[in-house]
PDB file of C-alpha atoms in Angstrom:
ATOM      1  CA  UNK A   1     251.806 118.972 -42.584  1.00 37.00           C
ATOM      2  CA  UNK A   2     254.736 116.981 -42.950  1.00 39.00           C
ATOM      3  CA  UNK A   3     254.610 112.905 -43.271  1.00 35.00           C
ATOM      4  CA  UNK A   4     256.174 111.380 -39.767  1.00 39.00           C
ATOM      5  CA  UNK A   5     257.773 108.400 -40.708  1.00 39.00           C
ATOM      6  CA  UNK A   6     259.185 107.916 -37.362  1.00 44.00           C
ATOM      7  CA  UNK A   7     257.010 106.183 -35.547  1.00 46.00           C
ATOM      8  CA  UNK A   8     256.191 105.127 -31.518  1.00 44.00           C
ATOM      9  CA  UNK A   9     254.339 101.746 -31.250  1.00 48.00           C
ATOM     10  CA  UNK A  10     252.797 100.080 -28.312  1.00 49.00           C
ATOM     11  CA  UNK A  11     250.874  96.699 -29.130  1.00 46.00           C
ATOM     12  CA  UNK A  12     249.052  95.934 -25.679  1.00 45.00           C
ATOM     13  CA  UNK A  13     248.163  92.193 -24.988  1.00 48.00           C
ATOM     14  CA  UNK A  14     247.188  91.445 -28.832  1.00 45.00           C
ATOM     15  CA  UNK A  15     247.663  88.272 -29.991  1.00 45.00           C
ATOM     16  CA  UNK A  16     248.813  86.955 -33.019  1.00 43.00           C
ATOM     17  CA  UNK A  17     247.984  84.208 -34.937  1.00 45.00           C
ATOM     18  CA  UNK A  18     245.629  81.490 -33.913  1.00 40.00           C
ATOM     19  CA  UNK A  19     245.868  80.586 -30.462  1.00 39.00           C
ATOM     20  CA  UNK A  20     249.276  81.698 -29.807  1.00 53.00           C
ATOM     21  CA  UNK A  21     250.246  85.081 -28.121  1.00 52.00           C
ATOM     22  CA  UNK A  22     252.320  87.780 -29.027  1.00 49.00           C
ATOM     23  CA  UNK A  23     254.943  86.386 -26.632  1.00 51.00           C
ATOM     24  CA  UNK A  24     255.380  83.009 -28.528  1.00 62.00           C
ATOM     25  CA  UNK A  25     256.075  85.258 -31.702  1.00 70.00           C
ATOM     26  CA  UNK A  26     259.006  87.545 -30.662  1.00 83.00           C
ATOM     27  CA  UNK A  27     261.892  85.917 -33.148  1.00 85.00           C
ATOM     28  CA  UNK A  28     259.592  86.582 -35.991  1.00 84.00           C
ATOM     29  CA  UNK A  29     258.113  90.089 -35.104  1.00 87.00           C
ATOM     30  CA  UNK A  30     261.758  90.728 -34.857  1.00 88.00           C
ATOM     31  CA  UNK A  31     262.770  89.353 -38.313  1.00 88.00           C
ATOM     32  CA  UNK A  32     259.923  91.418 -39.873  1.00 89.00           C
ATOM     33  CA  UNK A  33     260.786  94.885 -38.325  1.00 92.00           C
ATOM     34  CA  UNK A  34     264.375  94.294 -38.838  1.00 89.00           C
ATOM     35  CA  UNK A  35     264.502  93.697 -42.271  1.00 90.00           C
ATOM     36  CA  UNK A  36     261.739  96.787 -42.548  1.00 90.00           C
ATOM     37  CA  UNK A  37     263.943  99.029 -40.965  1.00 89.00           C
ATOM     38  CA  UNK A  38     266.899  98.040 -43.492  1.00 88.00           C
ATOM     39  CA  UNK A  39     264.641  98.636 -46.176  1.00 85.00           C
ATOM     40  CA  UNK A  40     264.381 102.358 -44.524  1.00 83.00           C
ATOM     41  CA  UNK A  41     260.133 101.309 -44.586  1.00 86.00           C
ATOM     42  CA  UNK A  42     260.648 101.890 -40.474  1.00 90.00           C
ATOM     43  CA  UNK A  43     262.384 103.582 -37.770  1.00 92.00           C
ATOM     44  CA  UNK A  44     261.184 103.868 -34.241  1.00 94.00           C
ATOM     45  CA  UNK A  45     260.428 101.982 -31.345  1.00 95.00           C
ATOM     46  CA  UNK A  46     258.392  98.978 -30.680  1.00 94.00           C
ATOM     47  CA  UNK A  47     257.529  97.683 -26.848  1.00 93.00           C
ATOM     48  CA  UNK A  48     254.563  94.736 -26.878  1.00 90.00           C
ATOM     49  CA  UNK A  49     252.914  94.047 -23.440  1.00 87.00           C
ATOM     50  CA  UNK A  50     251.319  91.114 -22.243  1.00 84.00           C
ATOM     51  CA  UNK A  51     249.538  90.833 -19.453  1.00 83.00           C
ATOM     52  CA  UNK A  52     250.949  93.554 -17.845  1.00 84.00           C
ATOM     53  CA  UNK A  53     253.876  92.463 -18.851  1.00 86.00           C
ATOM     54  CA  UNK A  54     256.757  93.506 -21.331  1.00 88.00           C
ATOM     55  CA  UNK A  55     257.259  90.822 -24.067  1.00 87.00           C
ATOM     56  CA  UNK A  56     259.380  92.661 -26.143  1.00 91.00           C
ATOM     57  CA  UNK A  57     261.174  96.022 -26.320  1.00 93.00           C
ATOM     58  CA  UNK A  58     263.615  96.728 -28.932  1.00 94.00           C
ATOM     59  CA  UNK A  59     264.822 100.572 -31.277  1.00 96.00           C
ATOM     60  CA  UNK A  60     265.675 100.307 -35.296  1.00 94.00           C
ATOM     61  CA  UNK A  61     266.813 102.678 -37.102  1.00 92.00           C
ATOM     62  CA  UNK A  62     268.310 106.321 -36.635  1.00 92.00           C
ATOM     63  CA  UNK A  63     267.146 108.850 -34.674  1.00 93.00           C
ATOM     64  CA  UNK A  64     269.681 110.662 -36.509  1.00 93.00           C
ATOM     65  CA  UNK A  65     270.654 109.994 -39.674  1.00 90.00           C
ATOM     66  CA  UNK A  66     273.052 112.877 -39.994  1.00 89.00           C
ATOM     67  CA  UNK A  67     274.987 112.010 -36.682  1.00 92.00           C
ATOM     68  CA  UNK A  68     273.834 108.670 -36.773  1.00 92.00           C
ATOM     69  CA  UNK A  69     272.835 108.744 -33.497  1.00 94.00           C
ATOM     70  CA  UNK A  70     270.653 105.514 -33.283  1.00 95.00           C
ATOM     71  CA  UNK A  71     267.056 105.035 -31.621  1.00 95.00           C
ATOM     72  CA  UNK A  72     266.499 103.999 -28.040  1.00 96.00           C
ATOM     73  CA  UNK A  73     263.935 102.509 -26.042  1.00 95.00           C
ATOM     74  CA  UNK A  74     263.484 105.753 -24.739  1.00 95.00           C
ATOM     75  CA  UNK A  75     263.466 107.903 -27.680  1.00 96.00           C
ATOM     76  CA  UNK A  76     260.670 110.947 -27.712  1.00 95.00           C
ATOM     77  CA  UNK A  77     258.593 110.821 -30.629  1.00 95.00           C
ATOM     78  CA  UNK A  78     256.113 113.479 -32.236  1.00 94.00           C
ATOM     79  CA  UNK A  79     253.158 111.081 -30.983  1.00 95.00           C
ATOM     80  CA  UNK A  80     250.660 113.431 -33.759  1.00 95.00           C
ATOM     81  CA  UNK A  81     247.208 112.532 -32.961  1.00 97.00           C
ATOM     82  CA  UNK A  82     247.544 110.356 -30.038  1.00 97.00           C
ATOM     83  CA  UNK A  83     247.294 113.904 -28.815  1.00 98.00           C
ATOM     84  CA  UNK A  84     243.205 113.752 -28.996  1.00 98.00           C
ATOM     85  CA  UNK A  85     242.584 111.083 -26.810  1.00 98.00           C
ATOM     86  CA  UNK A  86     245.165 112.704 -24.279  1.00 98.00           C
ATOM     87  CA  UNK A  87     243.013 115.680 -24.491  1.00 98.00           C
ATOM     88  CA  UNK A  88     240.077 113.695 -24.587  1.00 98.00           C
ATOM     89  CA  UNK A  89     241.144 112.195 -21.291  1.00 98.00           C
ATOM     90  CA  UNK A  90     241.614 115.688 -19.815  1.00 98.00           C
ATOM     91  CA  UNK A  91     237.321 116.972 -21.342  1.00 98.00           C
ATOM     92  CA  UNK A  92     236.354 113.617 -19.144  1.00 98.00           C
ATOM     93  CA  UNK A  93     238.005 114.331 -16.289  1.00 98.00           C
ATOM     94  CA  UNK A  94     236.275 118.453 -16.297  1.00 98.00           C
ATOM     95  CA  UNK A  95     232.785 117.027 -17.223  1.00 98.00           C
ATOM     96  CA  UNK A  96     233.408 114.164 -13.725  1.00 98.00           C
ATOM     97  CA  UNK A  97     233.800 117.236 -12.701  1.00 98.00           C
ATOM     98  CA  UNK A  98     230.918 119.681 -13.453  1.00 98.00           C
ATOM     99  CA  UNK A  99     233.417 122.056 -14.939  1.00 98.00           C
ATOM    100  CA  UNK A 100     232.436 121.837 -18.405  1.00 98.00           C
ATOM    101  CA  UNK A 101     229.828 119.664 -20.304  1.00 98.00           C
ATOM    102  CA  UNK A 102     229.315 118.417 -23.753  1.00 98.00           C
ATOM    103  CA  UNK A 103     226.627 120.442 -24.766  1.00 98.00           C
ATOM    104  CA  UNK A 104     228.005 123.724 -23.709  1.00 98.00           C
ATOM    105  CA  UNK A 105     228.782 126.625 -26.260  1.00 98.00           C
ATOM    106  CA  UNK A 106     232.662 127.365 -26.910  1.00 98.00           C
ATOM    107  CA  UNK A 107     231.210 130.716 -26.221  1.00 98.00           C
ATOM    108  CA  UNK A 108     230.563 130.010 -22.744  1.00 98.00           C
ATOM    109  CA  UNK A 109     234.097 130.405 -22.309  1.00 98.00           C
ATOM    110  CA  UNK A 110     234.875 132.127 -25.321  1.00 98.00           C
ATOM    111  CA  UNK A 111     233.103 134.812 -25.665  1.00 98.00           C
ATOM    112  CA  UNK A 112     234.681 136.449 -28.329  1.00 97.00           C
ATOM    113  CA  UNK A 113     234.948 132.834 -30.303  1.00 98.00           C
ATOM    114  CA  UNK A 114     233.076 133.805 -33.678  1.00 97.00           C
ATOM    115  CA  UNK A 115     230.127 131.802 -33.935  1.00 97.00           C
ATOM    116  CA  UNK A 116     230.515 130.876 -30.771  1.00 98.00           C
ATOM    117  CA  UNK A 117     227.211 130.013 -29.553  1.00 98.00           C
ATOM    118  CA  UNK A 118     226.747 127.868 -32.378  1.00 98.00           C
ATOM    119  CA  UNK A 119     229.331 125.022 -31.447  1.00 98.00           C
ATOM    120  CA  UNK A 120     229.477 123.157 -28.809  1.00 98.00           C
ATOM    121  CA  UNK A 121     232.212 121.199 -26.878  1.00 98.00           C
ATOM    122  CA  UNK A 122     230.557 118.016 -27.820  1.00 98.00           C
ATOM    123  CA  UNK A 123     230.991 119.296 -31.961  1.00 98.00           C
ATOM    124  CA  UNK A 124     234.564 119.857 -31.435  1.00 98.00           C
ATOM    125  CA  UNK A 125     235.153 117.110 -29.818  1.00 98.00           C
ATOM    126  CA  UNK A 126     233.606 114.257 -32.593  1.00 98.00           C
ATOM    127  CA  UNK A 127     234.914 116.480 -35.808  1.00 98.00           C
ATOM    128  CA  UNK A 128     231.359 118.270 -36.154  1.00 98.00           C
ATOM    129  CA  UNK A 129     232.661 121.584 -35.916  1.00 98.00           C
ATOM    130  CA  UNK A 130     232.594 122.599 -39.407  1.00 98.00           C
ATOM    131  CA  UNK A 131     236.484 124.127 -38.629  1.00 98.00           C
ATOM    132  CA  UNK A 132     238.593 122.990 -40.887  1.00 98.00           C
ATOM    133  CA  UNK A 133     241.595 120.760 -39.903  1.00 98.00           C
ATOM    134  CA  UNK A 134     244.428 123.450 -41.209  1.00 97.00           C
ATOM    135  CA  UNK A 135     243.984 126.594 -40.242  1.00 98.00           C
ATOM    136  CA  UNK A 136     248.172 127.562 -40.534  1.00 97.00           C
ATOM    137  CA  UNK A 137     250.059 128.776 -43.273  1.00 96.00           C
ATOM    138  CA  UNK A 138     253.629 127.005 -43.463  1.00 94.00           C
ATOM    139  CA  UNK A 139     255.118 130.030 -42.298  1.00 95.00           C
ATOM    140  CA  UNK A 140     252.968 130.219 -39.261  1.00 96.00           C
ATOM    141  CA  UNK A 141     253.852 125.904 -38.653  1.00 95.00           C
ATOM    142  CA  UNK A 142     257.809 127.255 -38.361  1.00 94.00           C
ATOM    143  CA  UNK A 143     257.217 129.395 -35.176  1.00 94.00           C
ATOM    144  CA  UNK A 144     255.869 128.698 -31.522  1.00 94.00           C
ATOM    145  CA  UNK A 145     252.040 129.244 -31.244  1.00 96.00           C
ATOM    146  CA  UNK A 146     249.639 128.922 -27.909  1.00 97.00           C
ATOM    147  CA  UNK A 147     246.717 127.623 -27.506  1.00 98.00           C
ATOM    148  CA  UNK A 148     245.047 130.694 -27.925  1.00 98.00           C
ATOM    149  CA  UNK A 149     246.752 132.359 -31.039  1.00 98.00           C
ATOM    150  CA  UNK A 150     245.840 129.032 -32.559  1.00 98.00           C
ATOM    151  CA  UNK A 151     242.097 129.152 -31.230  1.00 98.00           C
ATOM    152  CA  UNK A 152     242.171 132.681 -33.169  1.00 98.00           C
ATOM    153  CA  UNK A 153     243.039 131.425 -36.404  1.00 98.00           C
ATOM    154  CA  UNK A 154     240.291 129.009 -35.643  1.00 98.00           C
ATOM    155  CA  UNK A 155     238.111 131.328 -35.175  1.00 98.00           C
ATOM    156  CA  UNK A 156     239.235 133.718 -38.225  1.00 98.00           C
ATOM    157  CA  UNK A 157     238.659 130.306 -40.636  1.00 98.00           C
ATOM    158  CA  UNK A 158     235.265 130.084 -42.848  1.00 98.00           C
ATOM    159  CA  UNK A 159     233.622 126.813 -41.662  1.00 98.00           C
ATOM    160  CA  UNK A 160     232.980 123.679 -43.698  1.00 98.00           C
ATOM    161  CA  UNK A 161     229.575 122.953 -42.730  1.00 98.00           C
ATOM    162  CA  UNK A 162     227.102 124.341 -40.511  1.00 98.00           C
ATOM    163  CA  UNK A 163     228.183 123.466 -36.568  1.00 98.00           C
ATOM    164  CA  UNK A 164     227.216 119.591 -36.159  1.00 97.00           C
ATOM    165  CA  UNK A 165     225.358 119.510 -39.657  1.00 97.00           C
ATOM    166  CA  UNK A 166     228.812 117.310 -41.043  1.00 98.00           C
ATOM    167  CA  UNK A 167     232.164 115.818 -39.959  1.00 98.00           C
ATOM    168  CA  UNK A 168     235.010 116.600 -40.621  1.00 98.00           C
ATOM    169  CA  UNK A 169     238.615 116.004 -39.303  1.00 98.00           C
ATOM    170  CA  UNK A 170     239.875 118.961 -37.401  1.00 98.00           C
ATOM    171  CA  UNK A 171     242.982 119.460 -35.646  1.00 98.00           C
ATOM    172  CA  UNK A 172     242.589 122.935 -35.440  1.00 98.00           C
ATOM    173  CA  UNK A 173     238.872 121.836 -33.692  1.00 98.00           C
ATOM    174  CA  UNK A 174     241.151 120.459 -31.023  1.00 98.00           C
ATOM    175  CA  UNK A 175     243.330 123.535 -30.269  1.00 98.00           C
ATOM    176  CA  UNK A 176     240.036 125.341 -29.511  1.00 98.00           C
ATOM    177  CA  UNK A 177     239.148 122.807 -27.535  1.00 98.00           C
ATOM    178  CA  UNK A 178     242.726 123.030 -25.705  1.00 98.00           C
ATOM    179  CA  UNK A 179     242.082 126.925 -25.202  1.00 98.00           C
ATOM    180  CA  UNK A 180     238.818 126.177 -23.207  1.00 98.00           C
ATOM    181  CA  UNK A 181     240.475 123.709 -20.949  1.00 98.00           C
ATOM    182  CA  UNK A 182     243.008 126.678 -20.250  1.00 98.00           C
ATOM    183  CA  UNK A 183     239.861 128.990 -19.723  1.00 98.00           C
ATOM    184  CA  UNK A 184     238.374 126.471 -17.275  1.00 98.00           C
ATOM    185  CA  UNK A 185     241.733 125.377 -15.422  1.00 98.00           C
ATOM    186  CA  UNK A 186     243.129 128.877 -15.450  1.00 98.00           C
ATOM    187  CA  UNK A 187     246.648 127.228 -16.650  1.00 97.00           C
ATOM    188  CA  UNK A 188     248.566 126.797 -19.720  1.00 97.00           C
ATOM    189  CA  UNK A 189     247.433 123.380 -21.625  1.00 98.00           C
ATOM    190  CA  UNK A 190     250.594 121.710 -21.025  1.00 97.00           C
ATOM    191  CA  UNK A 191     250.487 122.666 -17.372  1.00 97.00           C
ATOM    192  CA  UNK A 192     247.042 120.557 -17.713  1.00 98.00           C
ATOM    193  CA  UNK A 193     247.950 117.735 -19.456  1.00 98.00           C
ATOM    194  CA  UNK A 194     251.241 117.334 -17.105  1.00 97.00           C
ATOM    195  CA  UNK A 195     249.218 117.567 -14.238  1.00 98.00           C
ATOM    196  CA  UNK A 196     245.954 115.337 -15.244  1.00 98.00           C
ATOM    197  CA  UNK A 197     247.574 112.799 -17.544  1.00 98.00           C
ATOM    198  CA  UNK A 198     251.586 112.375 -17.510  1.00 98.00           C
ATOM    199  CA  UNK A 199     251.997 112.667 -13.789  1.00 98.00           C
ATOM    200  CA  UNK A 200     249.232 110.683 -12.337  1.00 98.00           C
ATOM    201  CA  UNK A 201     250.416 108.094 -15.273  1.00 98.00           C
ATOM    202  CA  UNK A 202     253.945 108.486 -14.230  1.00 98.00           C
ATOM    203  CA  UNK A 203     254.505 109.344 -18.099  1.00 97.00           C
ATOM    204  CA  UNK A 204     258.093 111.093 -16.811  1.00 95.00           C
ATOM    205  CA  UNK A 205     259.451 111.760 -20.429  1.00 95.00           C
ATOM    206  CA  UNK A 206     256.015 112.904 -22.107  1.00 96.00           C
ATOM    207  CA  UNK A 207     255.937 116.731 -22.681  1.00 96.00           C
ATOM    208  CA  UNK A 208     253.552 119.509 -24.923  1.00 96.00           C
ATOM    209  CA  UNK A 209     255.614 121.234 -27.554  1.00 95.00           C
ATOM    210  CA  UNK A 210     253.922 124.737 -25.863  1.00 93.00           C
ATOM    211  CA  UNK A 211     256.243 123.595 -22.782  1.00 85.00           C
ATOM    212  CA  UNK A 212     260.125 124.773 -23.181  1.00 71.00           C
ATOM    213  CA  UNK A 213     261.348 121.348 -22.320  1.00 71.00           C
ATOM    214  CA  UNK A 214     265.160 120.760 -22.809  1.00 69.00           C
ATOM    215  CA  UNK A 215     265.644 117.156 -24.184  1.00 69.00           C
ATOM    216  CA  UNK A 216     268.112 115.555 -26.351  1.00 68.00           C
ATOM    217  CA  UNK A 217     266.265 112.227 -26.983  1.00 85.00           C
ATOM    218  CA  UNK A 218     263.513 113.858 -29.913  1.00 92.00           C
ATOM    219  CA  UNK A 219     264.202 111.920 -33.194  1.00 93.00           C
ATOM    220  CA  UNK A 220     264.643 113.739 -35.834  1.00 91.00           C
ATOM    221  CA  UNK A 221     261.395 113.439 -38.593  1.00 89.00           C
ATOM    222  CA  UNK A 222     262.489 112.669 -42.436  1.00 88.00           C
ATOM    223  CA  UNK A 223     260.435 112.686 -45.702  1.00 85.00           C
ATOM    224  CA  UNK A 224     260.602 108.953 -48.162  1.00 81.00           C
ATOM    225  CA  UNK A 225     262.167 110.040 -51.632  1.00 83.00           C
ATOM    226  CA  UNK A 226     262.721 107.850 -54.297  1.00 85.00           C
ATOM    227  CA  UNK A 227     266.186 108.695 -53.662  1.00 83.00           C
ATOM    228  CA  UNK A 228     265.530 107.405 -49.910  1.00 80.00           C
ATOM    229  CA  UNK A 229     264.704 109.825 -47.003  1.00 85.00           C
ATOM    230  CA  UNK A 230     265.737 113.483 -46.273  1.00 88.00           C
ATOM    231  CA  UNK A 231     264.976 115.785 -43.366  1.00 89.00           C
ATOM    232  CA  UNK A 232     261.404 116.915 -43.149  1.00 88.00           C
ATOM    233  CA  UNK A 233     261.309 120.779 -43.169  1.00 87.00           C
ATOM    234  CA  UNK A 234     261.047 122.411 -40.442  1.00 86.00           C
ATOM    235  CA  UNK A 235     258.337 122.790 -37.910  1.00 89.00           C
ATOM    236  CA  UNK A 236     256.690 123.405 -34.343  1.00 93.00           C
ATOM    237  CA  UNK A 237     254.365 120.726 -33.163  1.00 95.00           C
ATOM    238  CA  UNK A 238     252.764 123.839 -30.687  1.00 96.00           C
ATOM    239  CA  UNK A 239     250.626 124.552 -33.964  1.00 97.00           C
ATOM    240  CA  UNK A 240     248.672 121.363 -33.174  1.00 97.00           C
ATOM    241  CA  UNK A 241     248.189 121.980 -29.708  1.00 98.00           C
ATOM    242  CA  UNK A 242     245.688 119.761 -28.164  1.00 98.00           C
ATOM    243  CA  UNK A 243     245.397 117.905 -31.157  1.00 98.00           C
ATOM    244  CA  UNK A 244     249.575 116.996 -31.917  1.00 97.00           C
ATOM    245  CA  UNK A 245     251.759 118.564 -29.719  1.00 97.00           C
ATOM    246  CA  UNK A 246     252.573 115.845 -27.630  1.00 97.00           C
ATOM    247  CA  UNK A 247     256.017 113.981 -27.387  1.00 96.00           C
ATOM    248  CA  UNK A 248     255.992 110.873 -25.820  1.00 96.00           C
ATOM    249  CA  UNK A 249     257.740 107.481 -25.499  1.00 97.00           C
ATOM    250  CA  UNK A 250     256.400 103.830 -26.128  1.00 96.00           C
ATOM    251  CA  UNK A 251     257.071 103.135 -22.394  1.00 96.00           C
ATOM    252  CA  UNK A 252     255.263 106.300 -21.111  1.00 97.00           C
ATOM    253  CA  UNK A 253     252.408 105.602 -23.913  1.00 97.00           C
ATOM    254  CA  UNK A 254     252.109 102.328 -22.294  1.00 95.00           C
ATOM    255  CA  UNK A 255     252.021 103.728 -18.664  1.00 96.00           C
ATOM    256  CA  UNK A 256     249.180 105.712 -19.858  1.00 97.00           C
ATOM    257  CA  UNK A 257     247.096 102.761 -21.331  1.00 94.00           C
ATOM    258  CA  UNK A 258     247.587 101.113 -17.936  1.00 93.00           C
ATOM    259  CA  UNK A 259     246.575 104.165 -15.805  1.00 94.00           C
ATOM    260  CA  UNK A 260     243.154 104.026 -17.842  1.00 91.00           C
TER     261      UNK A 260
END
């Protein structure tokens, strides 16, 4: 996977220093991200909230260094694995539910899942799988996936461990967990997560890369060099469905924090 130096960041009501608050400190968190963002250490989008409410909201850098079209407020980011706790959001909303529980077997709703009725939701969930976190070949990263061609090359990889016997990070655990919530909803994953998390949140410019969703405000995603930064190669966030896929911006990523 490629590094994402473009970032999204949302501090929510932390305070820094002694006694002071964030708000007291907005000349000097300024001073620090500007002259990181000349360095080209940082481009992206910062918004700090306070008690509910915004202390500071400012874009560095370029969205797009080529055009030099510059970031916004409002720029969509790759959010990577914020992803998992959006998902993870959706998994406690089906077990308030009685749709699905922890303990159940993928195979419960994957029947053809190999070693199915080994894991269980709960493994997939906490990285206990054994699946390993890249199951894609680059090829395969360049070129729109679902949620179920990427729960088959889940399924196709050997395991790491035996199912909840270690831990281990797993993105591809994720998609497989994405697939069952399409099982149990009977909709796509990003029909789910638009209609359980960014709606209800009134996240309005969060989308999954398995959506076709016109939009012109996606930065662009660049690699450091010693020679500076260059254009990451290319590739499709729908590979990390349920686990990256998302795009989102700092203000929808903090209307989500407040829904919860």
């Amino acid at each position: 996977m490629r590094y994402l130096p473009v970032l999204a960041i949302v501090a929510w009501g932390v305070p820094i220093g002694h006694a002071d608050t964030v708000s007291t400190h907005t000349e000097e968190i300024d001073t620090f991200v500007a002259q990181m963002s000349e360095d080209q250490l940082f481009a992206g989008s910062i918004l700090v909230v306070e008690g509910g409410a915004t202390v500071y909201s400012r874009a560095f850098g370029a969205r797009d260094v080529g055009t030099g079209k510059q970031n916004a407020i409002d720029t969509q980011y790759g959010i990577a694995s914020i992803t998992k706790p959006l998902t993870g959001i959706i998994l406690l909303q089906l077990f308030a539910e009685e749709k699905l529980a922890p303990g159940d077997h993928v195979s419960k709703y994957l029947p053809d899942f190999p070693r199915g009725d080994e894991i269980r939701i709960v493994n997939l969930m906490t990285h206990r799988s054994g699946i390993p976190h890249r199951v894609t070949t680059e090829a395969q990263e360049r070129v729109g996936q679902s949620a179920a061609s990427m729960a088959k090359l889940a399924g196709e990889a050997v395991l790491l461990f035996e199912p909840g016997r270690g831990r281990k990070y797993s993105s591809a655990g994720y998609s497989v967990l994405a697939r069952v919530i399409e099982v149990v909803e009977g909709k796509s994953y990003g029909q789910v997560i638009e209609e359980r998390v960014f709606r209800p949140a009134g996240a309005s410019h969060s989308f999954d890369a398995t959506r076709l969703v016109e939009s012109v405000d996606i930065a662009t995603s660049y690699l450091p060099t010693v020679e500076g930064i260059e254009e990451a190669p290319p590739e499709d966030l729908s590979c990390l469905v349920g686990g990256g896929s998302v795009y989102s911006t700092v203000g929808d990523l903090q209307q989500i924090i407040s829904a919860l």
